[in-house]
XYZ file of C-alpha atoms in Angstrom:
509
model
C -11.044 20.956 -6.999
C -11.943 18.267 -4.584
C -11.470 14.418 -5.511
C -14.828 13.750 -3.831
C -16.470 15.490 -7.099
C -15.805 12.044 -9.032
C -18.252 10.159 -6.948
C -20.708 13.175 -7.144
C -20.684 13.449 -10.738
C -20.927 9.399 -11.376
C -24.168 9.345 -8.780
C -25.527 11.824 -10.801
C -25.149 10.196 -14.369
C -25.732 6.437 -13.356
C -27.140 6.369 -9.826
C -28.345 2.637 -10.007
C -25.342 1.035 -11.334
C -23.288 -1.304 -8.627
C -20.395 0.607 -7.277
C -19.308 -1.404 -4.279
C -19.602 -5.298 -3.429
C -19.134 -7.483 -0.718
C -20.590 -11.013 -1.579
C -24.242 -10.316 -1.414
C -23.866 -6.669 -0.020
C -24.295 -4.225 -2.806
C -24.113 -0.579 -2.675
C -24.941 1.429 -6.104
C -23.684 4.984 -6.834
C -26.621 6.744 -5.255
C -26.148 4.709 -2.182
C -22.709 5.207 -1.614
C -22.996 8.882 -2.076
C -25.749 9.109 0.080
C -23.815 7.358 2.823
C -20.681 9.335 2.211
C -22.740 12.638 2.597
C -24.551 11.438 5.795
C -20.605 10.879 7.154
C -19.531 14.550 5.804
C -22.681 15.849 7.404
C -22.131 14.007 10.905
C -18.284 15.378 10.797
C -19.440 18.474 10.158
C -21.428 18.680 13.125
C -18.268 17.148 15.085
C -16.679 20.144 14.590
C -14.263 18.590 11.667
C -13.043 21.585 9.517
C -11.419 21.455 5.888
C -7.900 20.333 6.559
C -8.470 18.533 9.580
C -7.056 14.879 9.714
C -9.717 11.822 9.747
C -7.919 8.726 10.650
C -9.051 5.427 8.718
C -8.411 1.652 10.242
C -10.948 -0.110 8.131
C -10.219 -3.234 5.980
C -11.535 -3.873 2.180
C -15.567 -3.969 3.281
C -17.977 -1.019 2.267
C -17.318 1.217 5.304
C -13.987 2.239 3.851
C -15.047 3.828 0.607
C -18.172 5.379 2.553
C -15.763 6.948 5.149
C -13.025 7.781 2.734
C -15.374 9.858 0.511
C -17.335 11.096 3.157
C -14.295 12.862 4.820
C -13.353 13.995 1.548
C -16.823 15.525 0.904
C -16.176 17.397 4.238
C -12.766 18.681 3.041
C -11.031 16.866 5.632
C -7.353 14.995 5.205
C -7.715 11.108 5.149
C -5.239 9.189 7.210
C -5.505 5.521 6.113
C -3.896 3.074 8.324
C -3.527 -0.864 8.311
C -5.900 -2.526 10.466
C -3.487 -4.712 11.365
C -1.177 -2.089 13.498
C -0.800 -2.489 17.142
C -1.236 0.214 19.632
C 1.728 2.004 19.860
C 2.007 2.226 15.847
C -1.574 3.614 15.844
C -0.811 5.883 18.632
C 2.468 7.335 16.439
C 0.325 7.820 13.435
C -2.758 9.637 15.320
C -0.171 11.675 17.106
C 2.095 12.540 14.372
C -0.536 13.597 12.164
C -2.708 15.229 14.620
C -5.766 13.293 13.830
C -9.095 14.721 15.517
C -11.436 11.691 14.623
C -10.096 8.348 13.863
C -12.759 5.451 12.868
C -11.919 1.944 12.720
C -13.860 -1.242 11.737
C -15.920 -2.952 14.944
C -14.516 -6.218 14.011
C -10.719 -5.322 14.468
C -11.201 -5.240 18.431
C -10.475 -2.627 21.036
C -7.047 -0.989 19.614
C -8.089 1.993 18.191
C -10.874 2.926 20.566
C -8.354 2.500 23.405
C -5.861 4.503 22.086
C -8.168 7.282 20.964
C -9.699 7.483 24.316
C -5.889 7.573 26.078
C -5.340 10.447 23.741
C -8.436 12.274 24.016
C -9.226 12.032 20.498
C -12.836 11.118 19.180
C -12.927 7.063 18.115
C -15.585 5.712 16.475
C -16.099 1.941 15.779
C -18.383 1.401 12.821
C -19.773 -2.094 11.190
C -18.608 -3.275 7.739
C -21.365 -1.524 6.004
C -20.569 1.920 7.472
C -21.554 4.320 10.146
C -25.481 4.105 11.212
C -27.688 6.359 12.551
C -25.738 9.540 11.888
C -27.118 13.143 12.970
C -26.856 16.033 11.099
C -27.548 16.900 7.621
C -26.149 15.377 4.998
C -23.518 17.260 3.071
C -23.959 16.181 -0.759
C -21.845 18.653 -2.413
C -18.094 18.630 -1.820
C -16.105 21.261 0.159
C -14.152 23.241 -2.249
C -10.449 22.389 -2.068
C -7.561 23.625 -4.120
C -5.851 20.850 -6.347
C -2.639 21.477 -4.295
C -4.659 20.845 -0.913
C -3.801 17.659 0.732
C -6.246 15.021 0.059
C -4.245 12.024 2.041
C -1.693 11.357 4.190
C 0.002 8.031 3.513
C 2.500 6.956 6.282
C 5.806 5.569 4.951
C 9.526 5.330 5.980
C 12.579 4.723 4.911
C 15.405 2.258 6.722
C 16.383 5.412 9.655
C 13.928 7.144 11.519
C 10.136 7.141 12.261
C 7.529 6.833 9.466
C 6.812 9.821 7.502
C 3.475 11.160 6.049
C 3.582 11.500 2.723
C 0.858 14.220 1.516
C -0.969 13.289 -1.663
C -2.947 16.275 -3.048
C -6.502 16.229 -4.624
C -5.007 16.916 -7.740
C -2.287 13.929 -7.460
C -4.848 11.242 -6.509
C -7.242 12.522 -9.346
C -4.784 12.601 -12.206
C -3.316 9.002 -11.086
C -6.565 7.569 -10.931
C -7.653 9.639 -14.558
C -4.304 7.993 -16.159
C -5.196 4.474 -14.454
C -8.599 4.534 -15.814
C -8.086 6.345 -19.287
C -4.939 5.136 -20.378
C -3.548 2.046 -18.571
C -6.504 -0.576 -18.008
C -8.892 1.275 -19.886
C -11.614 1.027 -17.282
C -15.548 1.590 -18.043
C -18.631 1.361 -16.495
C -18.818 -2.134 -17.576
C -15.917 -3.419 -15.895
C -15.986 -5.318 -12.555
C -12.538 -4.604 -10.951
C -11.184 -7.122 -7.925
C -10.705 -5.369 -4.685
C -8.204 -7.371 -2.784
C -5.505 -4.942 -2.810
C -5.740 -3.301 0.945
C -7.598 0.063 0.169
C -5.410 1.504 2.888
C -2.424 1.063 0.584
C -2.180 3.571 -2.250
C -2.194 1.035 -4.936
C -5.497 -0.212 -3.843
C -6.616 3.130 -3.366
C -6.138 4.706 -6.754
C -5.885 2.002 -8.763
C -8.852 0.259 -7.234
C -11.081 2.228 -5.548
C -10.429 5.816 -7.236
C -9.954 4.434 -10.447
C -13.517 2.559 -10.366
C -15.109 5.718 -9.029
C -13.272 8.097 -12.035
C -14.950 5.450 -14.724
C -18.313 4.261 -12.673
C -17.215 0.530 -12.804
C -17.773 -1.865 -10.112
C -15.331 -2.682 -7.077
C -16.152 -6.241 -5.641
C -14.311 -6.524 -1.995
C -12.280 -9.179 -0.661
C -11.539 -7.997 3.138
C -8.569 -10.328 3.661
C -6.636 -11.714 0.593
C -7.409 -15.598 0.328
C -6.252 -17.373 -3.071
C -9.175 -19.588 -3.302
C -11.655 -16.928 -2.367
C -10.346 -14.565 -5.005
C -10.738 -17.559 -7.540
C -14.136 -17.877 -6.479
C -15.252 -13.906 -6.744
C -13.469 -13.723 -9.863
C -16.108 -16.330 -11.267
C -19.275 -15.288 -9.529
C -19.021 -11.675 -10.055
C -17.495 -11.870 -13.657
C -14.440 -9.836 -12.918
C -12.807 -7.971 -15.632
C -9.666 -6.255 -14.070
C -7.911 -8.350 -11.493
C -4.920 -5.960 -9.483
C -2.565 -7.690 -7.030
C 0.806 -7.992 -5.832
C 2.833 -10.838 -7.159
C 2.689 -12.926 -4.201
C -1.247 -13.273 -4.981
C -0.755 -14.054 -8.478
C 1.587 -17.065 -7.349
C -0.878 -17.957 -4.653
C -3.744 -18.197 -7.184
C -1.761 -20.152 -9.715
C -0.763 -22.647 -7.158
C -4.215 -22.658 -5.390
C -5.628 -26.196 -5.461
C -8.754 -24.970 -7.123
C -6.916 -23.261 -9.903
C -7.080 -26.207 -12.501
C -10.934 -25.797 -12.623
C -11.226 -22.168 -11.613
C -13.432 -20.113 -14.357
C -11.412 -16.674 -14.873
C -12.542 -16.491 -18.750
C -14.185 -12.950 -17.796
C -10.562 -11.349 -17.062
C -9.727 -8.848 -19.906
C -6.543 -7.672 -18.028
C -4.266 -8.030 -15.111
C -2.302 -5.632 -13.192
C 0.664 -6.159 -11.145
C 2.579 -3.906 -9.049
C 4.584 -3.563 -5.090
C 7.481 -5.562 -6.278
C 9.077 -7.520 -9.020
C 6.981 -10.204 -10.924
C 9.099 -13.196 -11.464
C 9.014 -13.729 -15.243
C 8.102 -17.395 -14.602
C 4.757 -16.912 -12.727
C 3.980 -14.268 -14.945
C 3.999 -16.530 -18.190
C 2.667 -19.442 -16.271
C -0.484 -17.410 -15.288
C -1.053 -16.072 -18.658
C -0.972 -19.594 -19.650
C -3.221 -21.111 -17.377
C -5.881 -18.264 -17.318
C -5.423 -16.621 -20.818
C -5.255 -13.358 -19.437
C -2.389 -10.459 -20.106
C -0.339 -9.191 -17.067
C 0.735 -5.827 -17.026
C 3.876 -4.688 -14.828
C 4.042 -1.345 -13.480
C 5.961 0.784 -10.850
C 5.050 3.328 -8.343
C 5.479 4.507 -4.591
C 3.358 6.167 -2.361
C 5.070 9.487 -2.798
C 3.989 8.992 -6.655
C 0.355 8.470 -5.964
C 1.194 5.643 -6.890
C 1.708 4.821 -10.658
C 5.019 6.283 -12.076
C 5.616 3.482 -15.101
C 3.632 0.552 -16.780
C 3.348 -1.884 -19.584
C 1.013 -0.185 -21.266
C -1.778 -1.539 -23.522
C -0.969 -0.558 -27.278
C 2.794 -0.797 -26.805
C 4.660 -3.687 -26.524
C 5.265 -5.766 -23.381
C 8.263 -6.680 -21.917
C 8.068 -9.225 -18.990
C 10.247 -8.243 -16.193
C 10.610 -4.627 -16.852
C 8.344 -1.909 -15.132
C 7.342 -0.548 -18.626
C 7.649 3.469 -19.445
C 6.734 6.409 -17.741
C 2.840 6.819 -17.773
C 0.870 10.268 -18.607
C 1.806 13.349 -16.814
C 4.838 11.792 -15.314
C 8.860 11.573 -16.693
C 11.528 9.608 -15.321
C 15.207 9.463 -15.433
C 18.127 7.252 -14.067
C 20.603 9.304 -12.227
C 24.099 9.122 -10.633
C 24.718 10.370 -6.998
C 25.019 13.620 -8.324
C 21.895 13.926 -10.125
C 23.211 13.480 -13.685
C 21.579 11.252 -16.502
C 23.536 8.047 -16.728
C 23.907 6.066 -20.116
C 21.197 3.633 -21.297
C 21.942 0.307 -19.876
C 23.710 1.676 -16.836
C 22.292 1.298 -13.232
C 21.301 4.473 -11.310
C 18.815 5.642 -9.227
C 15.296 6.410 -10.523
C 13.967 9.895 -10.403
C 10.514 11.323 -11.038
C 8.926 14.467 -11.822
C 5.297 15.213 -12.531
C 1.899 15.465 -11.393
C 1.748 12.522 -9.411
C 4.399 13.339 -7.291
C 3.592 14.374 -3.828
C 3.255 17.690 -1.961
C 5.962 16.505 0.568
C 6.169 14.664 4.000
C 3.954 15.908 6.710
C 5.626 18.468 8.836
C 9.148 17.457 7.544
C 10.615 20.215 5.227
C 14.218 18.735 5.534
C 12.855 15.313 4.870
C 10.904 16.723 2.035
C 13.994 18.621 0.436
C 16.107 15.895 0.928
C 13.889 13.578 -1.245
C 12.780 16.221 -3.942
C 16.384 18.371 -3.890
C 15.635 19.662 -7.446
C 12.157 18.863 -8.548
C 12.872 15.701 -9.224
C 11.908 13.037 -6.631
C 15.061 10.460 -5.371
C 13.183 6.884 -5.205
C 15.952 5.096 -3.805
C 15.379 2.440 -6.325
C 18.222 1.621 -8.868
C 17.252 0.447 -12.472
C 18.366 0.763 -15.891
C 16.890 1.887 -18.902
C 17.071 0.721 -22.504
C 16.975 2.251 -25.856
C 13.024 2.222 -25.961
C 12.656 3.661 -22.558
C 11.694 0.733 -20.674
C 12.837 0.370 -17.166
C 14.029 -2.278 -15.233
C 14.631 -2.402 -11.276
C 18.177 -4.097 -10.491
C 18.317 -3.460 -6.926
C 17.082 -1.170 -3.954
C 19.195 1.514 -2.691
C 17.143 1.678 0.472
C 17.074 -1.228 2.590
C 13.288 -1.400 2.514
C 12.114 -5.251 2.444
C 9.092 -5.699 0.760
C 7.411 -9.048 2.335
C 4.228 -10.717 0.166
C 3.815 -6.906 -1.249
C 3.839 -5.095 2.103
C 6.532 -2.785 2.813
C 8.633 -3.614 6.210
C 11.158 -1.344 7.053
C 14.128 -3.005 9.145
C 14.781 0.213 11.775
C 11.238 -0.315 13.016
C 11.428 -3.999 13.384
C 15.065 -3.266 15.054
C 13.395 -0.993 17.419
C 11.244 -3.463 18.645
C 13.604 -5.805 19.381
C 15.987 -3.480 21.271
C 13.115 -3.250 23.682
C 14.001 -6.811 24.749
C 16.052 -6.653 27.894
C 18.612 -9.240 26.542
C 19.212 -7.516 23.276
C 22.408 -5.809 22.609
C 22.270 -5.370 18.765
C 19.909 -6.119 15.965
C 20.017 -5.894 12.275
C 17.070 -6.784 10.227
C 17.230 -7.875 6.481
C 15.442 -9.341 3.803
C 15.883 -13.064 3.062
C 14.887 -14.134 -0.707
C 11.831 -16.028 -0.432
C 10.210 -17.949 -3.623
C 6.659 -17.034 -2.603
C 6.682 -13.895 -0.782
C 9.394 -12.192 -2.571
C 11.470 -11.734 0.824
C 11.040 -12.814 4.169
C 12.434 -11.056 7.468
C 15.513 -11.981 9.085
C 17.141 -10.690 12.122
C 20.631 -11.298 13.500
C 20.646 -10.484 17.213
C 23.827 -9.821 19.406
C 22.852 -10.349 23.425
C 24.006 -8.241 26.310
C 27.028 -9.956 28.127
C 25.538 -12.252 30.474
C 22.214 -12.179 28.998
C 20.124 -15.286 27.641
C 17.017 -15.305 25.171
C 16.358 -17.708 22.137
C 15.231 -17.085 18.812
C 11.948 -18.301 19.614
C 11.631 -16.162 22.628
C 12.721 -12.901 20.761
C 10.352 -13.446 17.614
C 7.366 -13.721 20.184
C 8.461 -10.764 21.656
C 8.405 -8.648 18.646
C 5.034 -10.487 17.213
C 3.678 -8.769 20.323
C 4.599 -5.430 19.066
C 4.360 -5.021 15.448
C 2.109 -5.987 12.703
C 1.869 -9.534 11.633
C 3.599 -8.972 8.144
C 6.244 -6.961 9.911
C 7.631 -9.576 12.723
C 11.297 -11.537 12.052
C 10.051 -15.375 10.908
C 14.330 -15.975 11.197
C 16.167 -14.700 13.730
C 19.872 -16.053 14.773
C 21.951 -15.115 17.619
C 25.551 -13.977 16.539
C 28.530 -12.977 18.812
C 28.557 -8.929 17.174
C 27.323 -7.615 14.111
C 29.530 -6.136 11.491
C 30.443 -2.327 11.725
C 32.127 0.466 9.637
C 34.725 2.650 10.829
C 32.260 5.052 12.986
C 30.694 1.797 14.805
C 27.427 2.435 12.267
C 26.202 -1.492 12.071
C 26.352 -2.787 8.361
C 23.209 -4.281 7.296
C 24.500 -5.232 4.129
C 27.392 -7.413 5.461
C 25.197 -9.426 7.353
C 24.169 -12.589 5.862
C 21.746 -15.248 7.029
C 23.020 -18.855 8.106
C 22.317 -21.292 5.528
C 19.351 -22.934 7.034
C 17.472 -19.218 7.485
C 18.244 -18.665 3.824
C 14.963 -20.488 2.666
C 12.162 -19.945 4.807
C 9.287 -22.198 5.033
C 6.759 -21.634 2.464
C 4.254 -19.677 3.942
C 0.675 -20.791 5.370
C -2.382 -19.359 3.512
C -3.036 -17.288 7.126
C 0.357 -15.485 6.155
C -0.756 -14.578 2.829
C -3.866 -12.844 4.457
C -1.477 -10.727 6.359
C -2.241 -12.672 9.883
């Protein structure tokens, strides 16, 4: 079983049907398969064996699906990375995964080529349309892989320690893509799916790319989200399925062109990544006359675990009920079910749950202690089986749909010579969901102002991660063991309502 078999099958059954679009550039399924086969053949010529890791740091351009399926055809494991990552982040991902070859978009600068060269890894820069002039014999048939063989390593992390690679198997991803296409959005070859969710993120990868290929639909891409561009592409390409995080819906709804936008082609909208404000959902549905279906998932669950599903009543504000092939429970700290309506931690079991964390057996055992994956998210379940997120057990910050882990930002702050202590927290934000804030205590006699610290971190982390709000304190709250208590940190009044984000911030810059 190889996830790439979906592409091979659809290329045979409907070779001339549009698969991938980026404005005027179109790849039909035969062309997508041929380009991916050339990549697979080239990887084999370069000595890539089944199970070897291939890095992919490419935005939403045709090169991504070409390289993704090319690596899978060769039997390799894909390591997707956010193109906004900085050199030290890239180095960690490549080193931890043991990546053998890494591809990067040639419009993203020299970060990946320079890091790869320093590490002795083969780095290949590619244009938006994909690699050109590859040698070797195209590999048109996928290398045989078992269902529980790892297909993708997606890096994620908790609030402590370094990022961990969630191993998603061929069966995990194939099953979740099939569930998405067949039972949730009911995708057919006649559908055009908006590809504005990052393909390096599991939401866009599974519900966008893999579900589209499973059904033989068309995926139309936007390299970086822009609300005006999204509205224009929906109208231009007659998009039928829109998938996005809540901030995308809010940005489109509040875009100056929304009043005149033609979104009449839409038949279904899907949202996840963070809680969708009910007022935004209702306003979007009223303005564009299209139902918005809310769901829930994580990188470790491929991602979809629950959904407000077609054919059943929708409950705005909830994350629906478990999808096909997935079980969910709400449990206490001992793993026992809590009463209906009482809060507890979501635990998940099913064919969508990851194989484990790459080379981290202890972390895997802690996350899946009894066959049920502990999500770290607190929720309630009602008498009808609908789940509602009430809080986050972990200190994860979700800024505009992107996961930001406080420990990583704090580590960057600690690199500044004046910083003694730092605590990073999420601050409620009307458009982004959460903004990033940091309380900083300086070393005795040291000086630094918030702007200097902000610029320092901005130069070291991806643009969506650095704290827009930083305030200085004499000391941070601590527990009896001396551990900094993040949950006791409060932003000053003027920091509690950060400024409205610019369009560039929605694009992740």
